[in-house]
Coordinates of C-alpha atoms in Angstrom, one line a residue:
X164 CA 43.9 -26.0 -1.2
X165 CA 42.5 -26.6 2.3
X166 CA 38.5 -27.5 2.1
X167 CA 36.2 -24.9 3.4
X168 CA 32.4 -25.4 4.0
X169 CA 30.5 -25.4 0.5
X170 CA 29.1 -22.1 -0.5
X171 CA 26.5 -23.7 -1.7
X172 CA 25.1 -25.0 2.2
X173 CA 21.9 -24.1 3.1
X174 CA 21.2 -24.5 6.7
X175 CA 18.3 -24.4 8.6
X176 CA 16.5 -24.9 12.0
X177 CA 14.6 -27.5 12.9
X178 CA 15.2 -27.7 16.4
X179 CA 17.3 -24.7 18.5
X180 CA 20.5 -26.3 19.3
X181 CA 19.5 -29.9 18.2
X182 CA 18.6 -30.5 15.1
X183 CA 19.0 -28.8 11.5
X184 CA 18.4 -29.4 7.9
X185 CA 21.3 -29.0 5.6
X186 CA 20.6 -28.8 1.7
X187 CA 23.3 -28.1 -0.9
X188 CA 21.5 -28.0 -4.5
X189 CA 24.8 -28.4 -6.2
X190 CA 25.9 -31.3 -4.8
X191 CA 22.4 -33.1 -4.8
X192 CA 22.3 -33.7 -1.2
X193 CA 20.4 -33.0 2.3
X194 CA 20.8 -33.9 5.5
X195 CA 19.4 -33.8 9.1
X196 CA 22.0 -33.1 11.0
X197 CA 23.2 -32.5 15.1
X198 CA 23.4 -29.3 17.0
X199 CA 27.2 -30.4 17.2
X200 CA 27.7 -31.3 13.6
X201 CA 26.1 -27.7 12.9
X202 CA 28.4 -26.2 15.2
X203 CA 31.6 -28.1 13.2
X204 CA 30.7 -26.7 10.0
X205 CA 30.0 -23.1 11.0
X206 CA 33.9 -22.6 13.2
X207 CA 35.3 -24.0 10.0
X208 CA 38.4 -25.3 11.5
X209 CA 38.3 -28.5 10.2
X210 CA 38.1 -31.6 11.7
X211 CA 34.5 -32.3 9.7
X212 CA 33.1 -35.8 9.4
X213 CA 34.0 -37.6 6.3
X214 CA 30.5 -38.0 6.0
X215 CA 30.6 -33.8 4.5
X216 CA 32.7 -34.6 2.1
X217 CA 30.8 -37.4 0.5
X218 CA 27.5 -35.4 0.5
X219 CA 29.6 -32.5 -0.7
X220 CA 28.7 -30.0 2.5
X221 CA 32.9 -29.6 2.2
X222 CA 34.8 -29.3 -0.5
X223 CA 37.6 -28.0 -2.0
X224 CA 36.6 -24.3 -3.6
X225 CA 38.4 -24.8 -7.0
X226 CA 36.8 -28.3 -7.4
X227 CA 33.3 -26.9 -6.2
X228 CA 33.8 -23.9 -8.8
X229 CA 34.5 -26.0 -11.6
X230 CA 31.2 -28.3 -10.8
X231 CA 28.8 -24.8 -10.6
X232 CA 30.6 -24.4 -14.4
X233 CA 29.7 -27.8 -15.7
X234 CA 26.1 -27.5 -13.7
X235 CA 25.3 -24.2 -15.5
X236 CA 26.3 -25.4 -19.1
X237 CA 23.9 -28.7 -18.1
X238 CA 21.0 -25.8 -16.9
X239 CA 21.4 -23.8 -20.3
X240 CA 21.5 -26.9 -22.7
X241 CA 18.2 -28.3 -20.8
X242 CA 16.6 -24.8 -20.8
X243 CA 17.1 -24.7 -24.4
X244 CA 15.1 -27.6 -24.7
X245 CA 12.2 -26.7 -22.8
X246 CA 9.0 -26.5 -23.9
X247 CA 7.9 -22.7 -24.2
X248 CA 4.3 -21.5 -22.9
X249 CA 3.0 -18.4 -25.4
X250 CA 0.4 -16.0 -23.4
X251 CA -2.6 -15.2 -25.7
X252 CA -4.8 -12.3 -24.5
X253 CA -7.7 -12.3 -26.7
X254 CA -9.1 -9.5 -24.6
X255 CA -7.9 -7.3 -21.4
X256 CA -12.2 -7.4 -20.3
X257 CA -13.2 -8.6 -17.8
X258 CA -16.6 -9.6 -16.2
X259 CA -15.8 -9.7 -12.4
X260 CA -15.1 -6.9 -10.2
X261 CA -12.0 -8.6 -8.0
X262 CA -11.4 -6.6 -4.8
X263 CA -7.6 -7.1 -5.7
X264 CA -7.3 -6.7 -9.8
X265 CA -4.2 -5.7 -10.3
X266 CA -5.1 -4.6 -13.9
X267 CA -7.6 -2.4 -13.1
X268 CA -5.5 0.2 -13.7
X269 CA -4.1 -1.1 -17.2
X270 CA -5.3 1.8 -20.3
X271 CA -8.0 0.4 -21.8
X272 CA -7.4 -0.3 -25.2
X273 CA -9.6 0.3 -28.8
X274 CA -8.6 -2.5 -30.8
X275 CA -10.3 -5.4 -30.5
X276 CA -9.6 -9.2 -31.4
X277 CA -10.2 -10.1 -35.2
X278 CA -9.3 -13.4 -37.1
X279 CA -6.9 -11.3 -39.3
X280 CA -4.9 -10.6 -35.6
X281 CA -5.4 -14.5 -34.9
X282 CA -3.8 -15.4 -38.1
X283 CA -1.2 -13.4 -37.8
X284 CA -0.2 -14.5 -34.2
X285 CA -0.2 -18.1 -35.4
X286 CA 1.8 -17.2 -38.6
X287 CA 4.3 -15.6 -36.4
X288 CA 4.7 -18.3 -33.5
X289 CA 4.8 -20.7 -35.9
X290 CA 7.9 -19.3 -37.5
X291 CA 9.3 -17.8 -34.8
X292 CA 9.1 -21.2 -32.7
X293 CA 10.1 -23.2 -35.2
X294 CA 11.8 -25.9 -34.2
X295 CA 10.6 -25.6 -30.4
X296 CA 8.5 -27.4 -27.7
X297 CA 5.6 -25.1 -27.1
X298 CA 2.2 -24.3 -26.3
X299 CA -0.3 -21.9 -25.7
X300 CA -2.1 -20.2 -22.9
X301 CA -5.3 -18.1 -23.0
X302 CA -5.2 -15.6 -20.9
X303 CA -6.9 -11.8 -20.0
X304 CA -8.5 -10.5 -18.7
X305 CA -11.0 -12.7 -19.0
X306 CA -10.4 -15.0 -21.9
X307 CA -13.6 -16.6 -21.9
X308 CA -16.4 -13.8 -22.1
X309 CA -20.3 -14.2 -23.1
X310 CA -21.3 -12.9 -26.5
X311 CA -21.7 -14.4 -29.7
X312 CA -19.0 -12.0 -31.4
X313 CA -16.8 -13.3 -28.9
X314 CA -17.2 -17.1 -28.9
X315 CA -16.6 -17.4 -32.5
X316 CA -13.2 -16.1 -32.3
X317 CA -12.3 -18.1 -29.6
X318 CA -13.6 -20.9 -31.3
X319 CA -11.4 -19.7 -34.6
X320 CA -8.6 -19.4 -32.3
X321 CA -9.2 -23.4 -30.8
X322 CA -10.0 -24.3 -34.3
X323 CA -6.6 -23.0 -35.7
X324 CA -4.5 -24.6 -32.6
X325 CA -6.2 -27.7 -33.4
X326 CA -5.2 -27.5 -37.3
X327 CA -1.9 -27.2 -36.1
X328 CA -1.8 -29.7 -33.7
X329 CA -1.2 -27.1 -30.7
X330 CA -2.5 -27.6 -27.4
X331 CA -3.6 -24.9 -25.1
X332 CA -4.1 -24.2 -21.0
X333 CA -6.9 -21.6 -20.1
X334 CA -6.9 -19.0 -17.6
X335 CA -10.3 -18.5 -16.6
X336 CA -12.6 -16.8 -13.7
X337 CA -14.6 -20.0 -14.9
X338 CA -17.9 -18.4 -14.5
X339 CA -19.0 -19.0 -18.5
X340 CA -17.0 -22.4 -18.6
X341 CA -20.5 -24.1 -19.2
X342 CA -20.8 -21.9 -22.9
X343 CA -17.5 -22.7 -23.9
X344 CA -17.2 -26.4 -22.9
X345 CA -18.8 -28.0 -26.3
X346 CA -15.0 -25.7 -27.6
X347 CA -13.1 -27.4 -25.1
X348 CA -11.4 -30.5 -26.8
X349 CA -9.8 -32.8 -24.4
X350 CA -7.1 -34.1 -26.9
X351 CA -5.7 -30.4 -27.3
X352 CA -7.0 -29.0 -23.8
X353 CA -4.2 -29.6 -21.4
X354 CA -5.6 -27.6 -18.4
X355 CA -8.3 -25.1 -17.3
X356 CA -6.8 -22.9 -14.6
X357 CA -9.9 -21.4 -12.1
X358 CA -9.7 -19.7 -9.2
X359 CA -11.6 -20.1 -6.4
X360 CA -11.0 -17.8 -3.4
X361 CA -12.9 -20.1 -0.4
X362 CA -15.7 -21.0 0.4
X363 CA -19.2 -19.0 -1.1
X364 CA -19.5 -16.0 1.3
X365 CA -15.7 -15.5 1.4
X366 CA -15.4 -16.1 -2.5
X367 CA -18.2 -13.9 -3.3
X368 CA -17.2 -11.0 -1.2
X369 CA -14.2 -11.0 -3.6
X370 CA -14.8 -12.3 -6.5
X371 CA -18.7 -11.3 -7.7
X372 CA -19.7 -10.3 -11.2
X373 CA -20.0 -6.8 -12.1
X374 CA -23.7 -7.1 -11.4
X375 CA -22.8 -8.0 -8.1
X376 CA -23.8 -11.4 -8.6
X377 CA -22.1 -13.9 -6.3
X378 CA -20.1 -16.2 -8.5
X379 CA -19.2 -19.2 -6.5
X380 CA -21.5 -21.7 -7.0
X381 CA -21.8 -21.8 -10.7
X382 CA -18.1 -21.9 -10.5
X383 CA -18.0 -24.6 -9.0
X384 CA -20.5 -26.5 -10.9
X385 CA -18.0 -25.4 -13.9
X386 CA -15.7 -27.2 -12.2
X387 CA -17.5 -30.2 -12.1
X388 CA -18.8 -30.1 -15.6
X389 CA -14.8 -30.0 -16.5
X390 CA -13.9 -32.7 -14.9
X391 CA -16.8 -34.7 -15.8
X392 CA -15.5 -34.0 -19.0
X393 CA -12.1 -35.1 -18.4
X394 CA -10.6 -32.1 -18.8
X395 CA -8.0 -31.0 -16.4
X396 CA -9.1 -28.4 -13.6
X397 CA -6.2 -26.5 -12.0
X398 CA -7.8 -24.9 -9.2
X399 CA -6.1 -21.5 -7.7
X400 CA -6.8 -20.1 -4.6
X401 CA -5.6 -16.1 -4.2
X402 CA -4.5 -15.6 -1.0
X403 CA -3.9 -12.9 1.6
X404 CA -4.7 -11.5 4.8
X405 CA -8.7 -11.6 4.0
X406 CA -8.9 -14.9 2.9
X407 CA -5.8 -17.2 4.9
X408 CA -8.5 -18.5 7.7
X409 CA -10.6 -20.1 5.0
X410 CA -8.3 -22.2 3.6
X411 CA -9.2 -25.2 5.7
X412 CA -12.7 -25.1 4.5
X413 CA -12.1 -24.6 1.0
X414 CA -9.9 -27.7 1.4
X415 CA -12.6 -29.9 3.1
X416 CA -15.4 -28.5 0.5
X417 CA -13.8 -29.6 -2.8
X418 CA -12.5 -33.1 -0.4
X419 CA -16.5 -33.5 -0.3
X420 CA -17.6 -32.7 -3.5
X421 CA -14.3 -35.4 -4.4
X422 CA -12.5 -33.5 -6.6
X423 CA -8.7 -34.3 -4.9
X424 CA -9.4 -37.8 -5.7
X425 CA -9.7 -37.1 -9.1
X426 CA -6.9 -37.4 -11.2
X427 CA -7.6 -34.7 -13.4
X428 CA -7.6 -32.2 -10.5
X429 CA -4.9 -30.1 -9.3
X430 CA -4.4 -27.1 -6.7
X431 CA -2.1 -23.8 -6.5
X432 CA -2.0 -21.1 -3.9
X433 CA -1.1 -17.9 -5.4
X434 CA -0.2 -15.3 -3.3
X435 CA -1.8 -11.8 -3.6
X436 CA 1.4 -9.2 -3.9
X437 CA 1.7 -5.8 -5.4
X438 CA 2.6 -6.3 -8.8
X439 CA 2.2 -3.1 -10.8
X440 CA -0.7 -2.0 -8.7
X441 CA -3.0 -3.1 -5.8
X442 CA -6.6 -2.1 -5.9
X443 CA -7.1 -2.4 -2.1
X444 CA -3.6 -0.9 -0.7
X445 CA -0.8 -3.4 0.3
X446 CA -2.1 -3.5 3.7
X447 CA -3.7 -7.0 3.4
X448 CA -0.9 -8.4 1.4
X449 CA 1.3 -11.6 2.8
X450 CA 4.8 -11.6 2.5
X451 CA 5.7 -14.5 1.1
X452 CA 7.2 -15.8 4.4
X453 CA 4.1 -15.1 6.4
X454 CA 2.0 -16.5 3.7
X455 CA 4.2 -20.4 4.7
X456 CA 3.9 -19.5 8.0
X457 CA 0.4 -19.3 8.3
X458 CA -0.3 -22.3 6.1
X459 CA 2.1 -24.2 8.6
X460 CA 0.3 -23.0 11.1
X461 CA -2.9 -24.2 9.7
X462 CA -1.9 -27.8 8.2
X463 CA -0.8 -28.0 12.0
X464 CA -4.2 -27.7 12.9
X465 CA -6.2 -29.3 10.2
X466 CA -3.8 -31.9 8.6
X467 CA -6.6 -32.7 6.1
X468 CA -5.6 -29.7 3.7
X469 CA -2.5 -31.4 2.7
X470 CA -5.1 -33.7 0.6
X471 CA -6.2 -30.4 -1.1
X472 CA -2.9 -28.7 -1.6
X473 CA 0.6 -29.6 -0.7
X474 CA 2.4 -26.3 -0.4
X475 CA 6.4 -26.3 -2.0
X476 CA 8.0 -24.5 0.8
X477 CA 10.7 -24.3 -1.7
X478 CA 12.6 -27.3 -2.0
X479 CA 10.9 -29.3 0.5
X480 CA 7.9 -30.9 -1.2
X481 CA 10.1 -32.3 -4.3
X482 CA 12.3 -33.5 -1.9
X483 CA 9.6 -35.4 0.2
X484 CA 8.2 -36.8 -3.3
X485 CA 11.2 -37.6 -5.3
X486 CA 13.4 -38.8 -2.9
X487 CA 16.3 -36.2 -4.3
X488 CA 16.5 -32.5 -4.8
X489 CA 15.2 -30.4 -7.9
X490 CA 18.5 -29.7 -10.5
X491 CA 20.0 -26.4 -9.4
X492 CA 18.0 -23.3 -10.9
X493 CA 20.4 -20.7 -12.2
X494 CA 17.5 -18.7 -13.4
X495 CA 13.8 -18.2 -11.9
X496 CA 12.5 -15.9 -14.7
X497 CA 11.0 -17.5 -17.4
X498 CA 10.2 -14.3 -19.4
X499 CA 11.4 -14.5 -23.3
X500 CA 12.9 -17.4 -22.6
X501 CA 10.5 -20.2 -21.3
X502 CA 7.8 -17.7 -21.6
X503 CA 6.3 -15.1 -24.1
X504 CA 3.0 -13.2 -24.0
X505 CA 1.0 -11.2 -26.9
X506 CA -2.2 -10.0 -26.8
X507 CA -5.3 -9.0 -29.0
X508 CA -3.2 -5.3 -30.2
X509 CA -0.5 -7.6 -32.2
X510 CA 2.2 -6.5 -29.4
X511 CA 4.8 -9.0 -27.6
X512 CA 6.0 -9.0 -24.0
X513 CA 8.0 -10.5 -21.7
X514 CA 5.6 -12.8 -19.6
X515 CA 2.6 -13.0 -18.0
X516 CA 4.0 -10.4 -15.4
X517 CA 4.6 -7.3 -18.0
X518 CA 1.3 -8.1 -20.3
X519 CA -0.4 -5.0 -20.9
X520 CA 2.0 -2.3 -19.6
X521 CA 2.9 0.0 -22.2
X522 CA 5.9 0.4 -21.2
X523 CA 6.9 -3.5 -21.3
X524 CA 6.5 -3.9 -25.2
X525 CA 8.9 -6.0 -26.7
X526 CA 7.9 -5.3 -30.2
X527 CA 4.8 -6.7 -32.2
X528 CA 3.3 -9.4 -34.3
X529 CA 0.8 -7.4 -36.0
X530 CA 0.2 -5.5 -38.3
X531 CA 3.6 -5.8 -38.8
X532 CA 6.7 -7.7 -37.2
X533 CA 9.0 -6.2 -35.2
X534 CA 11.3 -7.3 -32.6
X535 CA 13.3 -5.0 -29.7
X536 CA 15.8 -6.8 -29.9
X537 CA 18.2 -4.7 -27.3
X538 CA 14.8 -5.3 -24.8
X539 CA 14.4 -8.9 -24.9
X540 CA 18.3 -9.8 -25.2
X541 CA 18.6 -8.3 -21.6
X542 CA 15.5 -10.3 -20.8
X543 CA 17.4 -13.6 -22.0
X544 CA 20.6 -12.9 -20.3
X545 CA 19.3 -12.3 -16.5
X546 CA 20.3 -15.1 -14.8
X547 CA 22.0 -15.2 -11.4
X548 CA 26.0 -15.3 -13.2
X549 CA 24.4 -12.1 -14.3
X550 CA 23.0 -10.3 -11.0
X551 CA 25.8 -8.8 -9.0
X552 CA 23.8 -9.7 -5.1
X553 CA 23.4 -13.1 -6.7
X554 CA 26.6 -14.3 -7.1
X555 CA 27.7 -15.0 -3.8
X556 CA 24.6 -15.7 -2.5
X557 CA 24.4 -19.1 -0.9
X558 CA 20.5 -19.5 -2.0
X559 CA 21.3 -18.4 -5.1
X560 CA 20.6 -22.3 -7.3
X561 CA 17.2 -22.7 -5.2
X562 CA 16.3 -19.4 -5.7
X563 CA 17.4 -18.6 -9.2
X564 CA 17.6 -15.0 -8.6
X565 CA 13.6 -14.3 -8.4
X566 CA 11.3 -12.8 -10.5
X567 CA 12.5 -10.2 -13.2
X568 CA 9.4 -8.0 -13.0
X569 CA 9.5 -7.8 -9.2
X570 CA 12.6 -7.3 -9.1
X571 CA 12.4 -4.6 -11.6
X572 CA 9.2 -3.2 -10.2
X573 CA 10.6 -2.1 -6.5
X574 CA 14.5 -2.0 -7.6
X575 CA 13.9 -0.3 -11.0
X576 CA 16.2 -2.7 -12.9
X577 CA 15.7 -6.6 -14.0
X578 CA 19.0 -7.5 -12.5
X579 CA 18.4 -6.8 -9.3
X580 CA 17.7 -9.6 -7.2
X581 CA 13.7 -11.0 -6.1
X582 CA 14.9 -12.5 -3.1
X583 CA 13.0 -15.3 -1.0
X584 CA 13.3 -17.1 3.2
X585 CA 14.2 -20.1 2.0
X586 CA 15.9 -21.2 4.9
X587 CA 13.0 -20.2 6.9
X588 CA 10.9 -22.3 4.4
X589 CA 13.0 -25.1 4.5
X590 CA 12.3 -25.8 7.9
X591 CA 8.7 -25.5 8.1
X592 CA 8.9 -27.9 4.9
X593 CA 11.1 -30.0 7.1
X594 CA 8.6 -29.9 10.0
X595 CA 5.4 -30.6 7.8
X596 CA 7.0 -33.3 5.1
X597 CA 9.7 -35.1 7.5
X598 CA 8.4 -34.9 11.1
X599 CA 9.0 -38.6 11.4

């Protein structure tokens, strides 16, 4: 059979008619390469450099087809291996009144966290995992509320992942992280995860206390009392249309107070998007293609936030790092796979995504086990072989079909594709990571 151009290419511009970026995830490779080398490989009648064929960027279909086979058996042995994160919502409370809480609109819920409901969850995960990499993640809500009633089960909870040798990752607003530090083991700790949203005014015009109390500054002397500590900080910066401009300050604040040179310090942009439900309309939300272009557009201009936070744009920033491209991803969506979430009621979801929805159960822990089994086996199967747009999609091992909820969220069904730029972010990644 004659060879054709690999499906797999991903091409994109650096400079118009100059210069492009070639990336093909199943062959391993990427390339800078000439507006006339570009041209070659898009007439597709032949005469390609033998240069392609090493890196793979042509090939002959049957042999390609049989290497996506042998890369997806790889994917699904080293999935299978995985260590699993378990969601733990010991409470859907919350003391902060977020502009853009998306579970506002969650039913509240009567039952309320008891160490009966703790032991069962651990009886359960303990079976259920058995065998398996895994740990767990407090999450809410807000995990990590004042009141007496409230500490002591957390601290029953800690206790009991420390009996059984279980470490656990909080997801905090980090405004009572000062109560709960004497709790917070750094042998079983792996991470605190807080979000700050910029600098004070900006932060606090977002994120204040029900009171209205600004929150920022004893955040961040949370933070500091963390790392002191030497417990991990993962710091998370919410971002939209409100916020974008302050980026650059919030990166040269925590450069200041010396934070990104410690090692236990870490940084994440998550982008505000309508998940279920968005408090404030959808009229200040990013795409997630405007949300890399305006943080290209600002590194641009203040280079120094690339010492607070080095953003993916997909592929780019492993690339730039590791000297090679991430393994192909034949699946993005972690849920009942990778990931599981239970809260305080004794009910299991999907992921961190579905927690909370009624209409997401998966079954339940407590007060007695059982398992939807029909539910979470569709869960388990989505993976791009499985979603019809997917399949000859030539993103499809970067982007690994999306997420699950999203996509069931705005298409109505989990095997519908969550589809992202990424040939758009590949070349601002190109143009930040590899201008030289």
């Amino acid at each position: 059979m004659n060879p054709f151009p690999s499906r797999h290419n991903i091409i994109s511009e650096i400079e118009p008619d100059k210069e492009y970026l070639i990336v093909n995830i199943l062959s391993g490779n990427a390339d800078f390469i000439s507006g006339h080398e570009y041209k070659i490989l898009k007439d597709s009648r032949g005469g390609y450099p033998s240069e392609f064929f090493k890196k793979g960027y042509v090939t002959d279909p049957s042999t390609e087809e049989l290497n996506y086979r042998l890369r997806y058996i790889d994917f699904l042995e080293n999935r299978d291996k995985e260590e699993i994160q378990l969601f733990f919502v010991p409470s859907y409370q919350c003391n902060f009144n977020c502009s853009y809480c998306y579970q506002s609109d969650y039913p509240s819920l009567k039952n309320h966290l008891s160490t009966e409901i703790i032991d069962k969850f651990f009886n359960f995960i303990l079976e259920q995992f058995s065998g398996s990499q895994f740990y767990i993640t407090l999450f809410g809500g807000e995990p990590l509320l004042a009141g007496k009633k409230h500490f002591e089960l957390i601290e029953y909870f800690i206790n009991k992942a420390t009996t059984f040798n279980i470490t656990l990752a909080i997801v905090t607003n980090g405004f009572t992280l000062n109560q709960y530090l004497p709790l917070l083991n750094k042998k079983i700790i792996r991470e605190v995860q807080v979000t700050l949203d910029g600098t004070s005014e900006i932060h606090n015009s977002r994120r204040s206390e029900k009171s209205g109390m600004p929150t920022f500054e004893r955040i961040a002397k949370n933070i500091d009392l963390c790392l002191d500590a030497e417990i991990p900080v993962n710091l998370r910066m919410v971002v939209d249309g409100d916020n974008i401009e302050n980026l650059p300050c919030l990166a040269q604040f925590a450069i200041e107070k010396g934070w990104t040179r410690n090692p236990g310090f870490k940084t994440q942009l998550g982008r505000n998007y309508e998940l279920h439900y968005c408090q404030n309309g959808p009229g200040k939300l990013l795409s997630r293609l405007e949300l890399y272009q305006q943080v290209y557009r600002l590194i641009k201009a203040n280079p120094h936030i690339v010492e607070f936070h080095k953003p993916a744009f997909s592929a780019m920033r492993f690339l730039s790092e590791n000297g090679k491209l991430p393994d192909p991803i034949f699946d993005a969506c972690p849920a009942c796979k990778s990931e599981w979430a239970f809260d305080h009621t004794g009910t299991i979801y999907s992921c961190t995504a579905t927690v909370g929805k009624p209409d997401e159960k998966l079954g339940t822990f407590y007060p007695d086990i059982k398992l939807e089994k029909d539910k979470i086996e569709l869960w388990q199967l989505r993976d791009v072989l499985h979603i019809e747009k997917c399949r000859d999609c030539n993103l499809q091992l970067l982007c690994g079909g999306g997420c699950g909820s999203i996509a069931k969220n705005q298409l109505g069904n989990i095997f519908a594709p969550d589809c992202r730029p990424l040939e758009e972010l590949h070349s601002l990644g190109a143009k930040i990571y590899f201008s030289h």
